[in-house]
CSV table of C-alpha atoms in Angstrom, one decimal:
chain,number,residue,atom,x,y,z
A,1,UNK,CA,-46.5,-61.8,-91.1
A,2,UNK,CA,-47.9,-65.2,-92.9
A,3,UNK,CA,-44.0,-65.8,-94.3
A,4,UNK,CA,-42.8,-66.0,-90.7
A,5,UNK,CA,-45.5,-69.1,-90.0
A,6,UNK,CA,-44.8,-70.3,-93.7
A,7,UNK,CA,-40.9,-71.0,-92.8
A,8,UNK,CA,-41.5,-72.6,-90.2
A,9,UNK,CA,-41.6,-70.9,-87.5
A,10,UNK,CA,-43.8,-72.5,-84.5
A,11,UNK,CA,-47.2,-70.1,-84.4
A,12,UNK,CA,-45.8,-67.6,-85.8
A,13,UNK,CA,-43.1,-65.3,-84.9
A,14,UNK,CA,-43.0,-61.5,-83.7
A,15,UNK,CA,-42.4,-59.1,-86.8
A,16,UNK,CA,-40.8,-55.3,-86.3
A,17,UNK,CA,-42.7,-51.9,-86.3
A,18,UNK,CA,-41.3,-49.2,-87.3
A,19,UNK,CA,-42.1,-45.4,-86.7
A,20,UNK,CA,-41.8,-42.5,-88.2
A,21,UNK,CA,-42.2,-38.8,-87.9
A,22,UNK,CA,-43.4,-36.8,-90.3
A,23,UNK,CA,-44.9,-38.6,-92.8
A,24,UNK,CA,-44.8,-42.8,-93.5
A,25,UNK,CA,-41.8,-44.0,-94.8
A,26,UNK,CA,-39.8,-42.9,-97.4
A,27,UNK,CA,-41.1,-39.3,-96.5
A,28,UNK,CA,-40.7,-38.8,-92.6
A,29,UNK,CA,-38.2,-39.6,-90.7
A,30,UNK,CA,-37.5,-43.0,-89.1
A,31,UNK,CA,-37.9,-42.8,-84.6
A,32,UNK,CA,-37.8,-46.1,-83.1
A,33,UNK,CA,-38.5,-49.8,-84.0
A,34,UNK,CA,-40.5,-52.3,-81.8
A,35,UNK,CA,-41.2,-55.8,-82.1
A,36,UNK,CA,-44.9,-56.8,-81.9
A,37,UNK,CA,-44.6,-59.7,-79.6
A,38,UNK,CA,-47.3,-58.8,-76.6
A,39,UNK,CA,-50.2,-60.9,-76.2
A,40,UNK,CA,-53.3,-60.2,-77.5
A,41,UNK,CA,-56.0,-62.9,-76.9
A,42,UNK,CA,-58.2,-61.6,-79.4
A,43,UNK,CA,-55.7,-61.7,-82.0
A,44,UNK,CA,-55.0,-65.3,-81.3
A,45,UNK,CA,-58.6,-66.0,-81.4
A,46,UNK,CA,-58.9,-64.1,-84.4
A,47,UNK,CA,-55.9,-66.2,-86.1
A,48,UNK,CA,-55.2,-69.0,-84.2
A,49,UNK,CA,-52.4,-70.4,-86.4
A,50,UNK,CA,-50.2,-67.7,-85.2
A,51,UNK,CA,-50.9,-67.2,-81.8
A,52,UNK,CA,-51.4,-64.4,-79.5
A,53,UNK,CA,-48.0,-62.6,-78.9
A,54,UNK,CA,-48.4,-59.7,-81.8
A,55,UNK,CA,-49.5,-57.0,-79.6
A,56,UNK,CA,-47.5,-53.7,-79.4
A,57,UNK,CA,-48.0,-51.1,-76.9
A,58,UNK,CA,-44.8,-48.7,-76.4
A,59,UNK,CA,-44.1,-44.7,-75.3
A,60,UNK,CA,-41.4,-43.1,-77.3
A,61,UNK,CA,-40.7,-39.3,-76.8
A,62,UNK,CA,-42.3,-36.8,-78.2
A,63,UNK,CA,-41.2,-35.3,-81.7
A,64,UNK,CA,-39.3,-32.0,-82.0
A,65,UNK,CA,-41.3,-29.0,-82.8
A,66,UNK,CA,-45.4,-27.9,-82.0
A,67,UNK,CA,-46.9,-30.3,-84.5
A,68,UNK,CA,-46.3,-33.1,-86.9
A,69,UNK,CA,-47.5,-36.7,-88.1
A,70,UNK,CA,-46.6,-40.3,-86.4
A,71,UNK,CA,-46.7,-43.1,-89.0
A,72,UNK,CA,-46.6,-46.7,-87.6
A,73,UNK,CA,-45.5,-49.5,-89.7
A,74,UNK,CA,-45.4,-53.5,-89.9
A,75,UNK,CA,-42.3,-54.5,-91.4
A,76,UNK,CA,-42.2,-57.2,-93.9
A,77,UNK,CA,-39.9,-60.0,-93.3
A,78,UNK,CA,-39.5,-61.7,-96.5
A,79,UNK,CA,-41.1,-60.7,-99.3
A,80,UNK,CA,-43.3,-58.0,-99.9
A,81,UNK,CA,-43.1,-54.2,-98.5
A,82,UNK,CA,-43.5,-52.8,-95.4
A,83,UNK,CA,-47.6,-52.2,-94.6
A,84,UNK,CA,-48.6,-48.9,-93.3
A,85,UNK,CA,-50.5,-49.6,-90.2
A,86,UNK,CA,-51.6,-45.9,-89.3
A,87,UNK,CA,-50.8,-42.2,-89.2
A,88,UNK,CA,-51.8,-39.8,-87.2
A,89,UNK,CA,-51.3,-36.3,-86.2
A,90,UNK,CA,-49.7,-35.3,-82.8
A,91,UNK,CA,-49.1,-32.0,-81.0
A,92,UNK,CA,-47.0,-30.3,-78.6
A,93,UNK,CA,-49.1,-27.4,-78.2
A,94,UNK,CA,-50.8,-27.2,-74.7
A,95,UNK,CA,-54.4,-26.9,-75.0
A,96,UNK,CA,-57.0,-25.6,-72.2
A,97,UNK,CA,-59.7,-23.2,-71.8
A,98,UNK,CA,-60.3,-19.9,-70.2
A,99,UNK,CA,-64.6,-20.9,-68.4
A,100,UNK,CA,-65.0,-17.8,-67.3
A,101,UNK,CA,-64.1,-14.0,-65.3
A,102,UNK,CA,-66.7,-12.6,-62.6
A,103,UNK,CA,-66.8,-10.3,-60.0
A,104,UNK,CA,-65.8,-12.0,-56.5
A,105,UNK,CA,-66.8,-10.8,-53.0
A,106,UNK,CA,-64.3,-8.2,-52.3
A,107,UNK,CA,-61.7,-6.2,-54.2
A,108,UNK,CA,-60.9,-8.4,-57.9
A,109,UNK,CA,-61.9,-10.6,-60.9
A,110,UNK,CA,-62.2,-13.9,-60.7
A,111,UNK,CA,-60.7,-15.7,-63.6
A,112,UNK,CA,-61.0,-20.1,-63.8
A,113,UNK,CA,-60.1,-22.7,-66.7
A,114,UNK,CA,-57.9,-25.8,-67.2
A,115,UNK,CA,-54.7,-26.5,-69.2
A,116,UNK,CA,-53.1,-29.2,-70.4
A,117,UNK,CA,-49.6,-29.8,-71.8
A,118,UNK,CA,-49.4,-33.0,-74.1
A,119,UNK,CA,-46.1,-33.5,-72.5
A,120,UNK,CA,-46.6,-34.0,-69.4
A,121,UNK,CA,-49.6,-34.9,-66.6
A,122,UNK,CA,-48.3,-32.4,-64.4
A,123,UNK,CA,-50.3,-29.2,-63.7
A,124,UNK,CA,-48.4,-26.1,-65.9
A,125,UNK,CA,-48.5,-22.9,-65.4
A,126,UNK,CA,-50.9,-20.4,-66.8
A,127,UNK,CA,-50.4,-16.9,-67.1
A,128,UNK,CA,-53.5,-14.1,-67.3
A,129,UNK,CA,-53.2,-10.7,-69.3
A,130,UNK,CA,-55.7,-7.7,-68.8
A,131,UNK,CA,-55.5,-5.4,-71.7
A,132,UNK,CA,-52.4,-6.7,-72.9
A,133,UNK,CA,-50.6,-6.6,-69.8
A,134,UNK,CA,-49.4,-9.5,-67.6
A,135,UNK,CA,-51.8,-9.3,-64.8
A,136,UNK,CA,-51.6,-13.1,-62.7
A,137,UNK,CA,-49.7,-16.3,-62.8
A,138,UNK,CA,-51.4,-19.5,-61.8
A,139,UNK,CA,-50.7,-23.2,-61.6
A,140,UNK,CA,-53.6,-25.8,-63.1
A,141,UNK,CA,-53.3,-28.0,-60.5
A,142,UNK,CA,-57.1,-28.1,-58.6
A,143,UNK,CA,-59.5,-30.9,-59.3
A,144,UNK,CA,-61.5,-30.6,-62.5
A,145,UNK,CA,-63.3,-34.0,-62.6
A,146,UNK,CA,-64.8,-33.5,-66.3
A,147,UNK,CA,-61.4,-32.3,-67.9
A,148,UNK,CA,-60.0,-35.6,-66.1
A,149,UNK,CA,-63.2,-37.6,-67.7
A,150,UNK,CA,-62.2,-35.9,-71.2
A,151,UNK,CA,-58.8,-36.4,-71.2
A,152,UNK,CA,-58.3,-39.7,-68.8
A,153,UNK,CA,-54.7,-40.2,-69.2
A,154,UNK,CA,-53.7,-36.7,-67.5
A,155,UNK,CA,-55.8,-36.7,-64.9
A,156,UNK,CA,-58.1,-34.4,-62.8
A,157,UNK,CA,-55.4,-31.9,-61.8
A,158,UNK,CA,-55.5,-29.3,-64.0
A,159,UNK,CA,-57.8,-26.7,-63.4
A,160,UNK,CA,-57.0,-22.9,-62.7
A,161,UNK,CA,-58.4,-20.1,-60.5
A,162,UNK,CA,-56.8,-17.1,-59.7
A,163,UNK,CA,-57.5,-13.6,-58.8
A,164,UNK,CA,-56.5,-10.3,-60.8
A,165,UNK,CA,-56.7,-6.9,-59.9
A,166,UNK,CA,-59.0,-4.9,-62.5
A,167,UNK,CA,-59.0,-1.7,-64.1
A,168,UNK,CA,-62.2,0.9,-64.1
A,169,UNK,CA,-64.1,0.1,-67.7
A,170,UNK,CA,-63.3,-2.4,-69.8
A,171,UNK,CA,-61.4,-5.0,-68.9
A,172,UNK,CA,-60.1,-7.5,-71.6
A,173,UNK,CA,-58.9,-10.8,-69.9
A,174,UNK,CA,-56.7,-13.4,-71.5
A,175,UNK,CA,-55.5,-16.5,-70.5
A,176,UNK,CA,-52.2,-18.6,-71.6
A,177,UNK,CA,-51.0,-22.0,-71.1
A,178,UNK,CA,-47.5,-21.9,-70.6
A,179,UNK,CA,-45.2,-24.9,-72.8
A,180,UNK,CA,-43.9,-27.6,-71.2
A,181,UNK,CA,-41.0,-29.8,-73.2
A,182,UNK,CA,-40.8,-29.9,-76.4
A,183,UNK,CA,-42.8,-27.0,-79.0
A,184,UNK,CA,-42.3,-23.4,-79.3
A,185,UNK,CA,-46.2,-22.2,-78.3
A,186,UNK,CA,-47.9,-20.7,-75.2
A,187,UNK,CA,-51.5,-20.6,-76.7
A,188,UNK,CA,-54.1,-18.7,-75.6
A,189,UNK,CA,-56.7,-20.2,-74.2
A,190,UNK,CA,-59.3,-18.1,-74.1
A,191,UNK,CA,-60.3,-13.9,-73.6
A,192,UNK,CA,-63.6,-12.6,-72.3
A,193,UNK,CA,-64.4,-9.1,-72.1
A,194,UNK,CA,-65.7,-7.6,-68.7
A,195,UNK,CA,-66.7,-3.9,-67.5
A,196,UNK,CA,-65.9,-3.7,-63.8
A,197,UNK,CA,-66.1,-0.1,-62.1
A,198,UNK,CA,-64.9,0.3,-58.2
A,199,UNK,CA,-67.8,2.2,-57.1
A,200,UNK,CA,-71.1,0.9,-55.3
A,201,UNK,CA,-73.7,-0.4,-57.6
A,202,UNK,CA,-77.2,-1.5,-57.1
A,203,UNK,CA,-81.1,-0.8,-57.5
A,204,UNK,CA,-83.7,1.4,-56.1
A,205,UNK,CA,-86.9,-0.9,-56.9
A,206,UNK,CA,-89.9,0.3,-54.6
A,207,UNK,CA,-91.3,3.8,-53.4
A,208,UNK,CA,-94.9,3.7,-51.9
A,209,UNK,CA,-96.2,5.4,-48.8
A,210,UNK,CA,-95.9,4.0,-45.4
A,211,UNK,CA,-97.0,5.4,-41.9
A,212,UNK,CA,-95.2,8.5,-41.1
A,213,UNK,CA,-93.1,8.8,-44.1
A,214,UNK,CA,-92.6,7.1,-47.2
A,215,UNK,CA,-90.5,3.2,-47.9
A,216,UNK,CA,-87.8,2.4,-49.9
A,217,UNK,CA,-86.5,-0.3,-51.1
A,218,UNK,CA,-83.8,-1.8,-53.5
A,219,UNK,CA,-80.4,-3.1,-52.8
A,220,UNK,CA,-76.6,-2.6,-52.8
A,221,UNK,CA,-72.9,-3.2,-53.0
A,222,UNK,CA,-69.4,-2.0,-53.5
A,223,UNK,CA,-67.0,-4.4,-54.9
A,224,UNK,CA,-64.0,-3.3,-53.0
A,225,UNK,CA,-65.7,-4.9,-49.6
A,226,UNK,CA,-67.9,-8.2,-48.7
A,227,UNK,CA,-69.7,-6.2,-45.7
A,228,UNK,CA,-72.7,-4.4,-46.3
A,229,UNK,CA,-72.6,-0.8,-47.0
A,230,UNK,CA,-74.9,2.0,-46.4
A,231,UNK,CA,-77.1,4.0,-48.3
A,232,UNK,CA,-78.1,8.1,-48.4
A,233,UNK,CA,-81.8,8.6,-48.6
A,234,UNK,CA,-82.6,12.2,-49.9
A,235,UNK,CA,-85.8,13.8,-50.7
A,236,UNK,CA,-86.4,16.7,-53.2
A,237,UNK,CA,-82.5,16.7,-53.3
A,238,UNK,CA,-82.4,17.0,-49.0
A,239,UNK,CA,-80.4,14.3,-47.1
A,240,UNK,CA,-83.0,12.6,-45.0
A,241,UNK,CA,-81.5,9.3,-44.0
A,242,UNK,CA,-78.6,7.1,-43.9
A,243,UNK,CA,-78.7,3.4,-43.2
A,244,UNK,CA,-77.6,-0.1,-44.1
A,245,UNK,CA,-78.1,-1.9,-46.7
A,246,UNK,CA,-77.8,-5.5,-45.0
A,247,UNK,CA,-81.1,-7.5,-45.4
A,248,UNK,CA,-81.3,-10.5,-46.8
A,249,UNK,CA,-81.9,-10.6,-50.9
A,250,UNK,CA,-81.6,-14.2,-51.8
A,251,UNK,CA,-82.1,-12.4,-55.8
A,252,UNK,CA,-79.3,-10.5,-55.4
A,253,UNK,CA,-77.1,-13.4,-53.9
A,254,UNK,CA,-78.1,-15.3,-57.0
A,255,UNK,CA,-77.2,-12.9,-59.5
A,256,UNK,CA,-73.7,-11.8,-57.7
A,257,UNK,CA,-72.7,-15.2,-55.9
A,258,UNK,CA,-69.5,-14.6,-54.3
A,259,UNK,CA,-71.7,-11.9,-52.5
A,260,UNK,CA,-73.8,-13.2,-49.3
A,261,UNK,CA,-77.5,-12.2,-49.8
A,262,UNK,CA,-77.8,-9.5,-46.5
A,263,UNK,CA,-77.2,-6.6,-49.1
A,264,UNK,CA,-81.0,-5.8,-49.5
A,265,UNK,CA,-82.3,-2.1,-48.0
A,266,UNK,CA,-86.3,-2.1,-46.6
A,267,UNK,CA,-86.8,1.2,-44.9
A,268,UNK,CA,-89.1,3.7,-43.9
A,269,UNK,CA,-88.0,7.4,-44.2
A,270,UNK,CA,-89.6,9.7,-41.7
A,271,UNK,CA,-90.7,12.9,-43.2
A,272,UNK,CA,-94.1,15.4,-43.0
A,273,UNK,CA,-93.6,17.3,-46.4
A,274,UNK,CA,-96.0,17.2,-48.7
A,275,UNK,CA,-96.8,17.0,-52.6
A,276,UNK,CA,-95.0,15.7,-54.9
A,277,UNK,CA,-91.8,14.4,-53.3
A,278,UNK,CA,-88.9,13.3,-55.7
A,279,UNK,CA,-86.8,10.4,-53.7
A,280,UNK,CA,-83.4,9.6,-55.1
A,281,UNK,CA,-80.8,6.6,-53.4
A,282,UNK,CA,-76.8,7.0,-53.3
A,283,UNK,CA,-74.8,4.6,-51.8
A,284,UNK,CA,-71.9,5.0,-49.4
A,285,UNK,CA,-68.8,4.3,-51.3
A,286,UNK,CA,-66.5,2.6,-48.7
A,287,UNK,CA,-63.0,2.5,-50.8
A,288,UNK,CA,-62.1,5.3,-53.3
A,289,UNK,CA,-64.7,6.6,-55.9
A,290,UNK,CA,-67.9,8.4,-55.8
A,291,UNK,CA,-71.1,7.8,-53.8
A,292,UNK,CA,-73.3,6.9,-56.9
A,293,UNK,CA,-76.9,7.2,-57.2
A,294,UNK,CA,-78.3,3.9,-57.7
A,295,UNK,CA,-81.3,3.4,-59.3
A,296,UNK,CA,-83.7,6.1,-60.8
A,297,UNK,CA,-85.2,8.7,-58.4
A,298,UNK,CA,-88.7,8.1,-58.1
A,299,UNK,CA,-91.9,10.7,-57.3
A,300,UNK,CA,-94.5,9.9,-54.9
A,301,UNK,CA,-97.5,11.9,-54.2
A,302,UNK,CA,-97.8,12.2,-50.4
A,303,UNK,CA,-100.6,14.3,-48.1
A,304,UNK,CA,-100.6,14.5,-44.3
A,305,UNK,CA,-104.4,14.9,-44.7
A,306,UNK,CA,-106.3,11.6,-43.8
A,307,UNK,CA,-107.4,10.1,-46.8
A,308,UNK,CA,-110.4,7.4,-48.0
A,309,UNK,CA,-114.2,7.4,-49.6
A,310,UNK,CA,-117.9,7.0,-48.5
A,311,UNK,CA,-118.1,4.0,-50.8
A,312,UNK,CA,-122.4,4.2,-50.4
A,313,UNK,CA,-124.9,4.7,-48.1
A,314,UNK,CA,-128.3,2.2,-47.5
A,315,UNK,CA,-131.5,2.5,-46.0
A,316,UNK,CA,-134.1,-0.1,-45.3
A,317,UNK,CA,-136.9,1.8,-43.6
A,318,UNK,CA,-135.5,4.0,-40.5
A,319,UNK,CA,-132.3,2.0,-40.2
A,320,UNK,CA,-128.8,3.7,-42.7
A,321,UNK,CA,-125.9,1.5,-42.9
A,322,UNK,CA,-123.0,3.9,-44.6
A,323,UNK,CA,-119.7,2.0,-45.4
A,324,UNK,CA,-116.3,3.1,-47.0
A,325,UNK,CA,-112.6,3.1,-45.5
A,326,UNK,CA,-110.4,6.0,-44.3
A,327,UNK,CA,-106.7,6.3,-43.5
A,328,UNK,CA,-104.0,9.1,-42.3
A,329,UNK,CA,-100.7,8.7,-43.7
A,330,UNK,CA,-99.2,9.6,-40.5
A,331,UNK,CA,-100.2,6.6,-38.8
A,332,UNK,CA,-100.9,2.9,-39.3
A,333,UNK,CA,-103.4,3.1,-36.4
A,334,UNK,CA,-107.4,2.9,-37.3
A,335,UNK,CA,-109.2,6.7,-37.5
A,336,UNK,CA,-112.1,8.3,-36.4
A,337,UNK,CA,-114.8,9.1,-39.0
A,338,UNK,CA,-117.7,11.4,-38.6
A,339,UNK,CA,-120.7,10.8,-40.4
A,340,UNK,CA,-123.0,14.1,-41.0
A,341,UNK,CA,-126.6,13.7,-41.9
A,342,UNK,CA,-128.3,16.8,-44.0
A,343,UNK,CA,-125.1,18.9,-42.7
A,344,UNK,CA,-125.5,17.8,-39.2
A,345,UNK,CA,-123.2,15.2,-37.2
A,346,UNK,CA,-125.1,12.5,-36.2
A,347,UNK,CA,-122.6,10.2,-35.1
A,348,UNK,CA,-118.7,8.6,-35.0
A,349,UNK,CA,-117.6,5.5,-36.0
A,350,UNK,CA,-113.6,3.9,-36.1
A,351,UNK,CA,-112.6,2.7,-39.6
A,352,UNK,CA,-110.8,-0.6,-38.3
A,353,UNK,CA,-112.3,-3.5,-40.7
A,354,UNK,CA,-111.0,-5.5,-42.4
A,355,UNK,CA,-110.5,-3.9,-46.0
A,356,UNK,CA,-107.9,-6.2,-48.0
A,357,UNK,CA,-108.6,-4.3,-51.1
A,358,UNK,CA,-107.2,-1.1,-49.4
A,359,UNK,CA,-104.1,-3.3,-48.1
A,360,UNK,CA,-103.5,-4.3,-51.7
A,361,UNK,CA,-103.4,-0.2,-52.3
A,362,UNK,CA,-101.0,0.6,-49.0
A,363,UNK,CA,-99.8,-2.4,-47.9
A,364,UNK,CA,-97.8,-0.8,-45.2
A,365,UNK,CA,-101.0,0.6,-43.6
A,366,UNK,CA,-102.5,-3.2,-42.8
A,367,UNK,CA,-106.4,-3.9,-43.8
A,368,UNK,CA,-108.1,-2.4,-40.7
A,369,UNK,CA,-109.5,0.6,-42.3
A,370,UNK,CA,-112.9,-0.2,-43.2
A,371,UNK,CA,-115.9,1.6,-41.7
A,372,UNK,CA,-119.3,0.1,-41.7
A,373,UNK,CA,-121.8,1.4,-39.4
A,374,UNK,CA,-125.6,1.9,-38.9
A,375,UNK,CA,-127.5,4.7,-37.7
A,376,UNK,CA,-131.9,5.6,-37.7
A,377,UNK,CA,-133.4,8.1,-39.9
A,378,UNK,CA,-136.3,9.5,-40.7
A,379,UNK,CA,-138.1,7.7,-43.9
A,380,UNK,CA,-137.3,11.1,-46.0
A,381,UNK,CA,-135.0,11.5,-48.7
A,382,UNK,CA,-131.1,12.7,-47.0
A,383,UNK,CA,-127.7,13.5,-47.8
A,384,UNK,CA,-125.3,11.8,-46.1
A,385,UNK,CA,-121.6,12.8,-45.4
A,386,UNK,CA,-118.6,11.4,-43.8
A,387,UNK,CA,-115.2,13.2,-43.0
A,388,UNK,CA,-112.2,11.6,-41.8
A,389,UNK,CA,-110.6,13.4,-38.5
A,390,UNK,CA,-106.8,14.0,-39.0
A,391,UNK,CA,-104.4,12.5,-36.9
A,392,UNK,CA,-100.4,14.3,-36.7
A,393,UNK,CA,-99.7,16.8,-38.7
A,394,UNK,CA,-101.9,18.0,-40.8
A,395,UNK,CA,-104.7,20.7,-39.8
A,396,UNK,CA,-108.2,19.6,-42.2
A,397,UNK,CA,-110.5,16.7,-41.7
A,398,UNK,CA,-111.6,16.1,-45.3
A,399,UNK,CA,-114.5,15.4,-46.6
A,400,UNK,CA,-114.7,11.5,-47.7
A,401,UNK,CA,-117.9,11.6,-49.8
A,402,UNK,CA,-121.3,12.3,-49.5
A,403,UNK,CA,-124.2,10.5,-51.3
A,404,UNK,CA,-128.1,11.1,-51.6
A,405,UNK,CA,-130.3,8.9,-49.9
A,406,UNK,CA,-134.2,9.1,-51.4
């Protein structure tokens, strides 16, 4: 205050602030007085006629009720009124967030956030409702380094997680902080909706033909367990073959990370019956429930006749070179083709190279299933023929082509 230097007193004296809650003064109501006599080296650079000791820097306790205004101040000694330095609102209301509720590995939801009460820089306790009803208790005391970055004068103590038992359906979480001290409030910090059902879940993603049978593959898992389960293969509604769904699905792992990734199902089914096969998946619930299907059923079109095509026949002179590719869906193994010449065999060959187009078709089946041989003719005009000979079940060798040769 210049009237303190102007009687006199050496560099100028400390003055009083005065608080008050609930409005400045004259309006709120008077809390505490301080004088301003800290130093403050940039004040007395600032005004160096009165020195550096006007700094104030106190903790008084914290109003009654969840909110109000804090009015600071500098109280005249002589002459003049009182200044108002500042006012500002404050709150007792803890103040948080619910981040988020998942699935976790096993039986339960997942629920995480932070809370803090203005009160305190204690961790307080949060409580967690699922549809309305009080479902978990939990204390925000584990390290949250970016709440403690926010809000550096309560620390990094205050985050939450805890694990709540869910219902089949919808599941409505909500998370409260819980008061500390002074106010009246237990706000809400947060609700996220979440379906969560108790049986197995997954996907059945591929169906293509492989040697002997037919493949499958997809993935699965039940939430009430972290182990793999097993899955029901059944075709045109028959049970075929049950086995485990624990190979690794980095994907899946991604998608549901409190899972491991060995929750992945690559199989080959074994089965001779042909036409149109519908393939369906269930998986074995291992806790109460049903054993879902997962995924859509899928058709395939499957033959145990040896399949493939006389791609085209050329002739320079005497010399025929006939190439094409042949396969038996019974086996992975190369087969024998026979090629016929004007309705007469005239020689074998193995279909066993390399056909990478055909491994793009059947990928199971490998590319050595090509057939590319050469035989002498007469120089007249033929028909040539090629059949591929059966292998397993399966009782025709059909006919891959034939083409005219002039």
């Amino acid at each position: 205050d210049p009237d303190v230097a102007q009687i006199g007193v050496a560099g100028g004296g400390a003055i009083p602030v005065h608080v008050y809650v609930g409005g400045p003064a004259g309006v709120g109501t008077f809390a505490q007085a301080v004088d301003a006599n800290l130093p403050r080296a940039d004040i007395g650079a600032a005004f160096p006629q009165y020195g550096p000791f006007h700094g104030f820097d106190f903790t008084m306790p914290p109003p009654p009720g969840d909110s109000t205004t804090v009015c600071v101040h500098a109280v005249n000694v002589d002459e003049g009124g009182s200044v108002l330095l500042r006012c500002a609102p404050t709150s007792n209301v803890a103040f948080g967030s619910l981040d988020g509720v998942a699935r976790r590995a096993g039986p339960g939801l997942d629920v995480a956030g932070w809370a803090i009460d203005p009160n305190t820089a204690a961790p307080i306790p949060v409580h967690i409702y699922n549809n309305a009803t009080f479902a978990a208790a939990a204390t925000a005391a584990n390290p949250r380094p970016d709440v403690g970055a926010a809000a550096p004068g309560y620390g990094n103590l205050h985050g939450y997680t805890t694990t709540i038992t869910p219902v089949d359906g919808l599941n409505h979480i909500c998370a409260y902080a819980i008061n500390q001290g002074p106010g009246t409030i237990n706000p809400q910090l947060g609700c996220q909706d979440i379906n969560y059902n108790a049986n197995p879940f997954g996907a059945f993603d591929t169906l293509r033909l492989a040697p002997g049978g037919i493949q499958v593959q997809g993935w699965a898992i039940d939430p009430d367990t972290i182990n793999p389960i097993n899955v029901d293969t059944s075709i045109n509604g028959n049970y075929l073959k049950l086995t485990a769904a624990n190979q690794s699905r980095t994907d899946v792992n991604t998608a549901y990370p409190g899972y491991t990734a060995n929750y992945g199902y690559n199989h080959t089914v074994p089965t001779a019956t042909e036409g149109t096969l519908t393939v369906c998946m269930s998986a074995a619930n291992t806790g109460p429930g049903a054993n879902p299907q997962i995924g859509n059923c899928q058709a395939i079109n499957r033959t145990n006749q040896p399949i493939g095509n006389l791609d085209g026949a050329t002739r320079n002179a005497t010399t025929l070179t006939i190439a094409g590719w042949a396969l038996d869906p019974d086996t992975a193994n190369p087969i024998a083709v026979h090629i016929y010449i004007d309705g007469t065999i005239i020689g074998a060959t193995t279909a066993n190279t390399n056909r990478p187009d055909v491994a793009n078709i059947y990928p199971l089946f490998g590319p050595a299933h090509g057939y590319n041989t050469t035989f002498t003719v007469t120089p007249t005009p033929h028909q040539i023929c090629a059949y591929a000979i059966n292998q397993g079940p399966g009782t025709t060798n059909p006919q891959l082509g034939c083409v005219d040769v002039p």
